[in-house]
Amino acid sequence: MTREDILENPDKYDLSIETVGKCTLNSPMKGLKFVNDTKQISLTTDVATIEKFAKMGKPIPALEAAGPREMIYHDPSWTRAAIVTCGGLCPGLNNVIKSLVRVLWFDYGVRNIFGIPYGYRGLNPDYGYAPKILDPDYVDNIQEDGGTILGSSRGQQSAETMVDTLMRLNINILFCIGGDGTLRGARDIAHEVKRRHQPISVIGIPKTIDNDLNLVDRTFGFETAVLAACDVITSAHCEANGAYNGLGLVKLMGRDSGFIAADAALATTVANFCLIPEVPFELEGEGGLFSALENRYAIGKTHAVMVVAEGAGQHLFKGLPERKDASGNILKYDIGDYLVEKINEHFKTIGMEINIKYFDPSYTVRSIPAKGTDAIFCYQLAENAVHAAMAGKTNMVVGSMNGKFTHVPIDFAVSERRKIKPDSPLWHAVLGSTRQMDYFSGKYAKRKKQ
């Protein structure tokens, strides 16, 4: 169900958004332009593709536009909203929590807002966690800290149990902040709510540091993570330069998609190698990583910087058992430690000196507060999530596509991971910046020998 799949076979896919009922109340918001449900954001900006649909007389596949509605479903004076944060930490979690509270409180007049502790566990009474009462004063300065004031957890909980809790608390809006695992849980909750014919809106806000949700061009926290990763890569470059045949090796987050590694390598311009899950590589033989490193040092370079995403090179662990975390995500074997060990062994075997400085900043990168435009993006996502919820939307996640905010059915957002295409402009730019293919091909080493 990728964007390309939908554009190729639009009749197979329904991108409409579920609602809990008809909107019959006037919005309390004033002084802004309302958005109609008929406003759509096209999945493509390619003129030829748009013309193709026009010639066929078919509508262009599109997502419902986000934004405030003139008519709303939930009565603000009776609304009881809950917020839950799940999965791993990510820059911007507190920004989103604060923004949700402020938009609910000041724009819509909602006075009953609850924070659910420790992810979906907080909706299971067996854990004994009491919800936190949230208001603008409580969340006033939380954006200055990383992490989440609500705590988080991984792992599935029974949808039936969680909906029981929501009904017991008289919650009619639930905001689920998280990645694909969190959104799958939100979808299960929405399905159970629908089965019981309850008017509870379930809205997802896309939090994944890997930036890999389908039909969502950007997730919050990613930009800040890239910024933090750049500082680490710069330090690795400094360390590599400080030793003869130095190698600064930086492992960054990216289980199945290498966006952080690629963007950070491109932003710093000091990386000589960038290894991502989408592009396989070998260690040995002509065209292997060992040979590529040798080729760089052979032309007189006395240092190298290598950036590797955590999910890269997993084929090198073939035969080892598959492992999963509490959320069902496949745990990756540590490619960073593996490369340090294997590169050291290889260079010792060939009698060549190498000095590896290894950096693994994963928890540092994900636990800092959001910065700059990323913090602004957190507010915009939260604002549009509240607009959608008050209008009675459900089983959806707020997304961004082609510079516009959208409503994405959760099924589509979690159907596949968005990945870097090896023939994309992004990856071409990374190859141009690192020049790594020249090392893998031996181009520079051959020139040196001549």
Short mmCIF file of C-alpha atoms in Angstrom, two decimals:
data_model
loop_
_atom_site.label_atom_id
_atom_site.label_comp_id
_atom_site.label_asym_id
_atom_site.label_seq_id
_atom_site.Cartn_x
_atom_site.Cartn_y
_atom_site.Cartn_z
CA MET A 1 0.00 0.00 0.00
CA THR A 2 2.79 2.42 -0.84
CA ARG A 3 2.11 5.70 -2.57
CA GLU A 4 3.16 4.09 -5.85
CA ASP A 5 0.78 1.14 -5.31
CA ILE A 6 -2.14 3.48 -4.73
CA LEU A 7 -1.35 5.62 -7.77
CA GLU A 8 -1.04 2.49 -9.91
CA ASN A 9 -4.30 0.89 -8.70
CA PRO A 10 -6.40 3.64 -7.10
CA ASP A 11 -9.65 1.68 -7.28
CA LYS A 12 -8.28 -0.90 -4.83
CA TYR A 13 -7.72 1.54 -1.97
CA ASP A 14 -10.07 3.58 0.18
CA LEU A 15 -8.36 6.58 1.80
CA SER A 16 -11.51 7.94 3.46
CA ILE A 17 -11.49 8.73 7.18
CA GLU A 18 -13.85 7.16 9.69
CA THR A 19 -15.99 9.31 11.96
CA VAL A 20 -17.88 8.56 15.16
CA GLY A 21 -20.96 10.49 14.07
CA LYS A 22 -22.38 13.51 12.32
CA CYS A 23 -21.03 16.95 13.26
CA THR A 24 -23.91 19.06 14.61
CA LEU A 25 -22.16 21.65 16.82
CA ASN A 26 -20.66 24.96 15.80
CA SER A 27 -16.93 25.20 16.41
CA PRO A 28 -15.97 27.68 19.15
CA MET A 29 -12.94 28.73 17.14
CA LYS A 30 -13.04 32.21 15.62
CA GLY A 31 -11.00 34.26 13.19
CA LEU A 32 -9.58 31.52 10.97
CA LYS A 33 -10.38 29.75 7.73
CA PHE A 34 -12.21 26.47 8.18
CA VAL A 35 -11.40 23.39 6.10
CA ASN A 36 -14.09 21.34 4.39
CA ASP A 37 -13.97 17.54 4.34
CA THR A 38 -13.99 17.70 0.56
CA LYS A 39 -10.56 19.36 0.50
CA GLN A 40 -8.00 16.78 -0.57
CA ILE A 41 -4.19 16.65 -0.75
CA SER A 42 -2.99 14.79 -3.84
CA LEU A 43 -0.58 11.88 -3.40
CA THR A 44 1.36 13.15 -6.41
CA THR A 45 2.62 16.47 -7.69
CA ASP A 46 3.80 14.98 -10.98
CA VAL A 47 1.98 16.76 -13.83
CA ALA A 48 2.09 13.76 -16.18
CA THR A 49 0.48 11.52 -13.55
CA ILE A 50 -2.19 14.10 -12.81
CA GLU A 51 -2.93 14.47 -16.53
CA LYS A 52 -3.22 10.69 -16.84
CA PHE A 53 -5.97 10.59 -14.24
CA ALA A 54 -7.69 13.57 -15.87
CA LYS A 55 -7.73 11.82 -19.27
CA MET A 56 -9.24 8.70 -17.67
CA GLY A 57 -11.86 10.84 -15.94
CA LYS A 58 -10.81 9.46 -12.57
CA PRO A 59 -10.17 11.38 -9.35
CA ILE A 60 -6.53 11.74 -8.34
CA PRO A 61 -5.75 9.59 -5.26
CA ALA A 62 -5.64 11.97 -2.34
CA LEU A 63 -5.76 12.23 1.43
CA GLU A 64 -8.27 14.28 3.38
CA ALA A 65 -6.83 17.67 4.30
CA ALA A 66 -6.25 18.43 7.98
CA GLY A 67 -7.43 21.61 9.66
CA PRO A 68 -10.25 23.09 11.74
CA ARG A 69 -13.84 22.22 10.81
CA GLU A 70 -16.70 24.69 11.07
CA MET A 71 -18.94 22.01 12.55
CA ILE A 72 -17.68 19.64 15.25
CA TYR A 73 -18.97 16.45 16.86
CA HIS A 74 -17.70 16.52 20.44
CA ASP A 75 -19.15 19.11 22.81
CA PRO A 76 -16.11 20.83 24.43
CA SER A 77 -17.90 21.27 27.76
CA TRP A 78 -18.53 17.53 27.98
CA THR A 79 -15.31 16.33 26.38
CA ARG A 80 -12.84 14.25 28.38
CA ALA A 81 -9.57 13.80 26.48
CA ALA A 82 -6.67 11.47 27.25
CA ILE A 83 -3.09 11.48 25.98
CA VAL A 84 -0.77 8.47 25.84
CA THR A 85 2.88 8.21 24.72
CA CYS A 86 4.23 4.80 23.70
CA GLY A 87 7.39 3.16 22.38
CA GLY A 88 10.92 4.54 22.49
CA LEU A 89 11.72 8.11 23.41
CA CYS A 90 11.95 10.74 20.71
CA PRO A 91 12.66 14.49 20.64
CA GLY A 92 9.42 16.47 20.82
CA LEU A 93 7.20 14.21 22.93
CA ASN A 94 6.74 16.87 25.59
CA ASN A 95 6.19 19.52 22.91
CA VAL A 96 3.30 17.51 21.51
CA ILE A 97 1.79 16.88 24.95
CA LYS A 98 1.96 20.58 25.81
CA SER A 99 0.51 21.62 22.46
CA LEU A 100 -2.40 19.16 22.74
CA VAL A 101 -3.26 20.50 26.16
CA ARG A 102 -3.06 24.15 25.13
CA VAL A 103 -5.11 23.74 21.92
CA LEU A 104 -7.77 21.72 23.73
CA TRP A 105 -7.91 24.20 26.60
CA PHE A 106 -7.60 27.58 24.90
CA ASP A 107 -9.01 26.98 21.41
CA TYR A 108 -11.86 24.62 22.28
CA GLY A 109 -12.47 25.16 25.97
CA VAL A 110 -11.92 21.54 26.99
CA ARG A 111 -11.27 21.41 30.73
CA ASN A 112 -10.91 17.66 31.36
CA ILE A 113 -7.57 16.41 30.02
CA PHE A 114 -5.78 13.35 31.35
CA GLY A 115 -2.29 11.98 30.83
CA ILE A 116 -2.07 8.18 30.76
CA PRO A 117 1.14 6.97 32.48
CA TYR A 118 3.60 4.57 30.84
CA GLY A 119 2.00 4.01 27.47
CA TYR A 120 -0.77 1.48 26.95
CA ARG A 121 0.07 -0.07 30.32
CA GLY A 122 -1.67 2.92 31.85
CA LEU A 123 -4.94 1.76 30.29
CA ASN A 124 -4.64 -1.63 31.98
CA PRO A 125 -5.81 -1.45 35.63
CA ASP A 126 -3.60 -4.43 36.52
CA TYR A 127 -0.62 -2.05 36.62
CA GLY A 128 -2.31 0.33 39.05
CA TYR A 129 -1.28 3.59 37.36
CA ALA A 130 -3.48 6.60 38.04
CA PRO A 131 -4.01 9.12 35.21
CA LYS A 132 -2.51 12.58 35.59
CA ILE A 133 -4.74 15.64 35.39
CA LEU A 134 -3.25 18.01 32.80
CA ASP A 135 -3.78 21.74 32.35
CA PRO A 136 -1.73 24.61 30.83
CA ASP A 137 0.05 25.32 34.13
CA TYR A 138 1.05 21.67 34.59
CA VAL A 139 2.65 21.52 31.12
CA ASP A 140 4.02 25.07 31.07
CA ASN A 141 7.75 24.31 30.74
CA ILE A 142 7.85 20.66 29.79
CA GLN A 143 9.06 21.39 26.23
CA GLU A 144 12.46 22.29 27.69
CA ASP A 145 13.08 18.67 28.69
CA GLY A 146 13.57 15.57 26.61
CA GLY A 147 11.53 12.42 27.01
CA THR A 148 7.91 12.45 28.11
CA ILE A 149 6.35 13.56 31.38
CA LEU A 150 3.88 10.69 30.99
CA GLY A 151 6.48 7.95 30.70
CA SER A 152 6.33 5.28 28.02
CA SER A 153 6.43 1.55 27.52
CA ARG A 154 6.54 -1.10 24.83
CA GLY A 155 4.27 -4.09 24.53
CA GLN A 156 0.70 -4.85 23.62
CA GLN A 157 -2.28 -4.65 25.91
CA SER A 158 -5.74 -6.07 25.35
CA ALA A 159 -7.89 -3.69 23.29
CA GLU A 160 -10.93 -4.85 25.26
CA THR A 161 -9.26 -3.97 28.56
CA MET A 162 -8.09 -0.57 27.30
CA VAL A 163 -11.54 0.35 26.00
CA ASP A 164 -13.05 -0.77 29.30
CA THR A 165 -10.76 1.75 31.00
CA LEU A 166 -11.63 4.54 28.57
CA MET A 167 -15.33 3.97 29.16
CA ARG A 168 -14.85 3.78 32.92
CA LEU A 169 -13.10 7.18 32.79
CA ASN A 170 -15.73 8.53 30.36
CA ILE A 171 -12.98 9.39 27.87
CA ASN A 172 -14.33 10.37 24.45
CA ILE A 173 -11.06 11.43 22.78
CA LEU A 174 -7.78 9.47 22.93
CA PHE A 175 -4.54 10.84 21.46
CA CYS A 176 -1.95 8.12 20.81
CA ILE A 177 1.57 9.48 20.26
CA GLY A 178 3.91 6.90 18.76
CA GLY A 179 5.24 4.94 15.81
CA ASP A 180 3.94 1.95 13.91
CA GLY A 181 3.50 -0.28 16.98
CA THR A 182 1.64 2.45 18.85
CA LEU A 183 -0.56 3.15 15.85
CA ARG A 184 -1.42 -0.53 15.47
CA GLY A 185 -2.54 -0.43 19.08
CA ALA A 186 -4.58 2.70 18.37
CA ARG A 187 -6.20 0.94 15.42
CA ASP A 188 -7.14 -2.02 17.64
CA ILE A 189 -8.66 0.35 20.18
CA ALA A 190 -10.63 2.13 17.43
CA HIS A 191 -11.93 -1.19 16.12
CA GLU A 192 -13.05 -2.26 19.59
CA VAL A 193 -14.69 1.12 20.17
CA LYS A 194 -16.55 0.76 16.87
CA ARG A 195 -17.65 -2.77 17.77
CA ARG A 196 -19.20 -1.39 20.95
CA HIS A 197 -20.79 1.55 19.09
CA GLN A 198 -19.09 4.07 21.38
CA PRO A 199 -18.46 7.68 20.20
CA ILE A 200 -14.77 7.73 21.12
CA SER A 201 -12.32 9.37 18.70
CA VAL A 202 -8.89 7.73 18.47
CA ILE A 203 -6.26 9.95 16.85
CA GLY A 204 -2.61 9.07 16.20
CA ILE A 205 0.31 11.52 16.12
CA PRO A 206 3.32 10.18 14.20
CA LYS A 207 6.34 9.74 16.47
CA THR A 208 9.12 7.70 14.95
CA ILE A 209 12.69 8.85 14.95
CA ASP A 210 13.34 6.70 11.87
CA ASN A 211 10.90 8.83 9.79
CA ASP A 212 9.55 5.68 8.15
CA LEU A 213 5.74 5.81 8.36
CA ASN A 214 3.95 5.11 5.10
CA LEU A 215 2.14 8.04 3.42
CA VAL A 216 3.73 10.40 5.96
CA ASP A 217 6.56 12.53 4.57
CA ARG A 218 7.86 13.66 7.96
CA THR A 219 7.51 12.62 11.59
CA PHE A 220 8.36 14.78 14.57
CA GLY A 221 11.73 14.32 16.25
CA PHE A 222 13.53 13.31 13.07
CA GLU A 223 14.97 16.73 12.30
CA THR A 224 16.29 17.15 15.85
CA ALA A 225 17.77 13.65 15.75
CA VAL A 226 19.65 14.49 12.56
CA LEU A 227 20.95 17.69 14.15
CA ALA A 228 22.21 15.79 17.21
CA ALA A 229 23.73 13.07 15.03
CA CYS A 230 25.67 15.70 13.09
CA ASP A 231 27.49 16.76 16.26
CA VAL A 232 28.52 13.16 16.89
CA ILE A 233 29.75 12.68 13.32
CA THR A 234 31.78 15.89 13.63
CA SER A 235 33.36 14.51 16.82
CA ALA A 236 34.09 11.22 15.05
CA HIS A 237 35.80 13.16 12.26
CA CYS A 238 37.93 14.97 14.82
CA GLU A 239 38.88 11.70 16.55
CA ALA A 240 39.67 9.99 13.26
CA ASN A 241 41.97 12.83 12.28
CA GLY A 242 43.76 12.56 15.60
CA ALA A 243 45.22 9.12 14.93
CA TYR A 244 47.12 7.59 12.03
CA ASN A 245 44.73 5.58 9.86
CA GLY A 246 41.97 6.65 12.19
CA LEU A 247 38.43 5.45 11.61
CA GLY A 248 35.53 7.29 13.24
CA LEU A 249 32.64 4.82 13.23
CA VAL A 250 29.19 6.16 14.19
CA LYS A 251 26.14 3.92 14.60
CA LEU A 252 22.81 5.75 14.34
CA MET A 253 19.21 4.66 14.74
CA GLY A 254 17.36 3.24 11.76
CA ARG A 255 16.01 -0.28 12.06
CA ASP A 256 14.69 -0.69 8.54
CA SER A 257 15.14 2.76 7.02
CA GLY A 258 18.37 4.73 6.86
CA PHE A 259 17.01 8.28 6.82
CA ILE A 260 18.88 9.53 9.92
CA ALA A 261 22.21 8.07 8.75
CA ALA A 262 21.76 9.37 5.20
CA ASP A 263 20.61 12.86 6.18
CA ALA A 264 23.26 13.28 8.87
CA ALA A 265 26.04 12.04 6.59
CA LEU A 266 24.88 14.46 3.92
CA ALA A 267 24.49 17.37 6.34
CA THR A 268 28.00 17.07 7.81
CA THR A 269 29.80 16.37 4.48
CA VAL A 270 32.67 14.70 6.40
CA ALA A 271 31.44 11.11 6.14
CA ASN A 272 33.32 8.87 3.71
CA PHE A 273 31.02 5.86 4.07
CA CYS A 274 27.30 5.63 4.79
CA LEU A 275 25.77 2.18 5.29
CA ILE A 276 21.98 1.80 5.39
CA PRO A 277 19.52 -1.13 5.54
CA GLU A 278 18.22 -0.48 2.03
CA VAL A 279 21.61 -1.00 0.34
CA PRO A 280 23.33 -4.35 1.10
CA PHE A 281 27.11 -4.56 1.34
CA GLU A 282 29.69 -7.27 1.82
CA LEU A 283 32.77 -7.21 4.01
CA GLU A 284 35.26 -9.27 2.03
CA GLY A 285 36.41 -9.56 -1.54
CA GLU A 286 36.75 -7.03 -4.31
CA GLY A 287 34.06 -4.42 -3.86
CA GLY A 288 33.72 -5.26 -0.16
CA LEU A 289 33.94 -2.86 2.77
CA PHE A 290 37.41 -4.02 3.83
CA SER A 291 38.78 -3.37 0.37
CA ALA A 292 37.04 0.03 0.22
CA LEU A 293 38.70 1.10 3.48
CA GLU A 294 42.08 -0.11 2.25
CA ASN A 295 41.58 1.86 -0.96
CA ARG A 296 40.93 5.08 0.95
CA TYR A 297 44.06 4.70 3.03
CA ALA A 298 46.05 3.64 -0.05
CA ILE A 299 45.67 7.05 -1.71
CA GLY A 300 47.32 8.81 1.21
CA LYS A 301 44.26 9.55 3.32
CA THR A 302 45.07 8.96 6.98
CA HIS A 303 41.53 8.98 8.30
CA ALA A 304 37.97 7.84 7.44
CA VAL A 305 34.51 8.47 8.84
CA MET A 306 31.85 5.77 8.57
CA VAL A 307 28.17 6.24 9.44
CA VAL A 308 26.06 3.09 9.79
CA ALA A 309 22.35 2.71 10.51
CA GLU A 310 21.53 0.11 13.16
CA GLY A 311 19.61 -2.04 10.69
CA ALA A 312 22.34 -2.12 8.05
CA GLY A 313 24.19 -5.33 7.25
CA GLN A 314 21.78 -7.66 9.05
CA HIS A 315 22.37 -10.29 6.35
CA LEU A 316 25.82 -10.69 7.87
CA PHE A 317 24.15 -12.33 10.90
CA LYS A 318 22.45 -14.99 8.80
CA GLY A 319 21.73 -18.15 10.77
CA LEU A 320 21.28 -16.40 14.11
CA PRO A 321 17.80 -16.61 15.69
CA GLU A 322 15.27 -13.84 15.13
CA ARG A 323 14.53 -11.77 18.22
CA LYS A 324 11.67 -9.36 18.94
CA ASP A 325 11.02 -6.65 21.51
CA ALA A 326 7.85 -6.32 23.58
CA SER A 327 6.13 -4.41 20.77
CA GLY A 328 6.83 -7.14 18.23
CA ASN A 329 9.59 -5.25 16.43
CA ILE A 330 12.44 -7.42 15.17
CA LEU A 331 15.54 -6.68 17.24
CA LYS A 332 18.60 -6.01 15.13
CA TYR A 333 21.97 -7.54 15.88
CA ASP A 334 24.58 -4.92 16.78
CA ILE A 335 26.20 -3.99 13.49
CA GLY A 336 28.38 -1.38 15.20
CA ASP A 337 30.23 -3.75 17.54
CA TYR A 338 30.37 -6.31 14.73
CA LEU A 339 32.08 -3.90 12.33
CA VAL A 340 34.59 -2.79 14.97
CA GLU A 341 35.53 -6.42 15.63
CA LYS A 342 35.71 -7.49 11.99
CA ILE A 343 37.55 -4.41 10.70
CA ASN A 344 40.15 -4.72 13.47
CA GLU A 345 40.61 -8.43 12.66
CA HIS A 346 41.00 -7.76 8.95
CA PHE A 347 43.58 -5.00 9.27
CA LYS A 348 45.55 -7.07 11.80
CA THR A 349 45.53 -9.95 9.30
CA ILE A 350 46.97 -7.81 6.49
CA GLY A 351 49.49 -6.18 8.83
CA MET A 352 48.07 -2.68 8.45
CA GLU A 353 47.51 -0.25 11.30
CA ILE A 354 44.01 1.10 12.00
CA ASN A 355 42.69 3.05 14.98
CA ILE A 356 38.92 2.80 15.43
CA LYS A 357 36.98 5.30 17.50
CA TYR A 358 33.44 3.94 17.94
CA PHE A 359 30.42 6.14 18.77
CA ASP A 360 26.94 4.84 19.64
CA PRO A 361 24.86 7.93 20.55
CA SER A 362 21.43 6.31 20.12
CA TYR A 363 19.97 7.13 23.54
CA THR A 364 21.58 10.56 23.57
CA VAL A 365 20.07 11.43 20.19
CA ARG A 366 16.55 10.35 21.07
CA SER A 367 16.34 11.83 24.59
CA ILE A 368 16.96 15.51 23.83
CA PRO A 369 14.21 18.14 23.46
CA ALA A 370 13.00 19.17 20.00
CA LYS A 371 14.77 22.11 18.40
CA GLY A 372 13.84 24.88 15.97
CA THR A 373 11.43 24.02 13.20
CA ASP A 374 11.00 20.53 14.66
CA ALA A 375 9.40 22.11 17.74
CA ILE A 376 7.11 24.13 15.47
CA PHE A 377 6.19 20.95 13.62
CA CYS A 378 5.23 19.31 16.93
CA TYR A 379 2.76 22.11 17.61
CA GLN A 380 1.26 21.91 14.13
CA LEU A 381 0.76 18.15 14.35
CA ALA A 382 -0.86 18.47 17.78
CA GLU A 383 -3.09 21.33 16.64
CA ASN A 384 -4.35 19.38 13.64
CA ALA A 385 -4.84 16.28 15.80
CA VAL A 386 -7.15 18.25 18.08
CA HIS A 387 -9.08 19.67 15.12
CA ALA A 388 -9.59 16.14 13.77
CA ALA A 389 -10.63 14.75 17.14
CA MET A 390 -13.15 17.48 17.89
CA ALA A 391 -14.68 16.90 14.45
CA GLY A 392 -15.27 13.26 15.40
CA LYS A 393 -12.57 11.74 13.18
CA THR A 394 -11.18 8.41 14.35
CA ASN A 395 -8.81 5.55 13.46
CA MET A 396 -6.46 8.01 11.74
CA VAL A 397 -3.07 9.64 12.13
CA VAL A 398 -2.18 13.23 11.35
CA GLY A 399 0.35 13.24 8.54
CA SER A 400 2.17 15.63 6.27
CA MET A 401 2.47 15.24 2.53
CA ASN A 402 3.77 17.60 -0.12
CA GLY A 403 4.02 20.36 2.48
CA LYS A 404 0.40 19.99 3.67
CA PHE A 405 -1.09 18.37 6.77
CA THR A 406 -3.34 15.41 6.11
CA HIS A 407 -5.53 12.74 7.66
CA VAL A 408 -4.15 9.24 7.01
CA PRO A 409 -6.10 6.05 7.82
CA ILE A 410 -4.00 4.12 10.32
CA ASP A 411 -4.14 0.96 8.19
CA PHE A 412 -2.24 2.77 5.45
CA ALA A 413 0.29 4.44 7.76
CA VAL A 414 1.40 1.10 9.22
CA SER A 415 1.04 -1.10 6.12
CA GLU A 416 4.72 -0.72 5.17
CA ARG A 417 7.79 1.17 6.25
CA ARG A 418 8.88 4.09 4.13
CA LYS A 419 12.42 3.49 2.89
CA ILE A 420 15.21 5.15 0.96
CA LYS A 421 15.19 4.10 -2.68
CA PRO A 422 18.69 3.35 -3.99
CA ASP A 423 17.89 5.30 -7.17
CA SER A 424 16.48 8.31 -5.29
CA PRO A 425 17.96 11.83 -5.36
CA LEU A 426 18.64 11.55 -1.60
CA TRP A 427 20.82 8.47 -1.92
CA HIS A 428 22.51 9.86 -5.03
CA ALA A 429 23.38 12.98 -3.03
CA VAL A 430 24.81 10.84 -0.20
CA LEU A 431 26.97 8.92 -2.68
CA GLY A 432 28.11 12.20 -4.19
CA SER A 433 29.06 13.62 -0.81
CA THR A 434 30.84 10.53 0.55
CA ARG A 435 32.35 9.36 -2.79
CA GLN A 436 32.15 5.89 -1.25
CA MET A 437 31.50 4.13 -4.56
CA ASP A 438 34.92 5.30 -5.74
CA TYR A 439 36.43 3.46 -2.78
CA PHE A 440 34.28 0.37 -3.26
CA SER A 441 35.19 0.26 -6.95
CA GLY A 442 38.88 0.86 -6.27
CA LYS A 443 38.96 3.90 -8.58
CA TYR A 444 41.21 6.01 -6.37
CA ALA A 445 43.51 3.14 -5.46
CA LYS A 446 43.99 2.22 -9.14
CA ARG A 447 44.81 5.83 -9.96
CA LYS A 448 47.36 5.90 -7.12
CA LYS A 449 49.08 2.75 -8.45
CA GLN A 450 49.34 4.28 -11.94
#
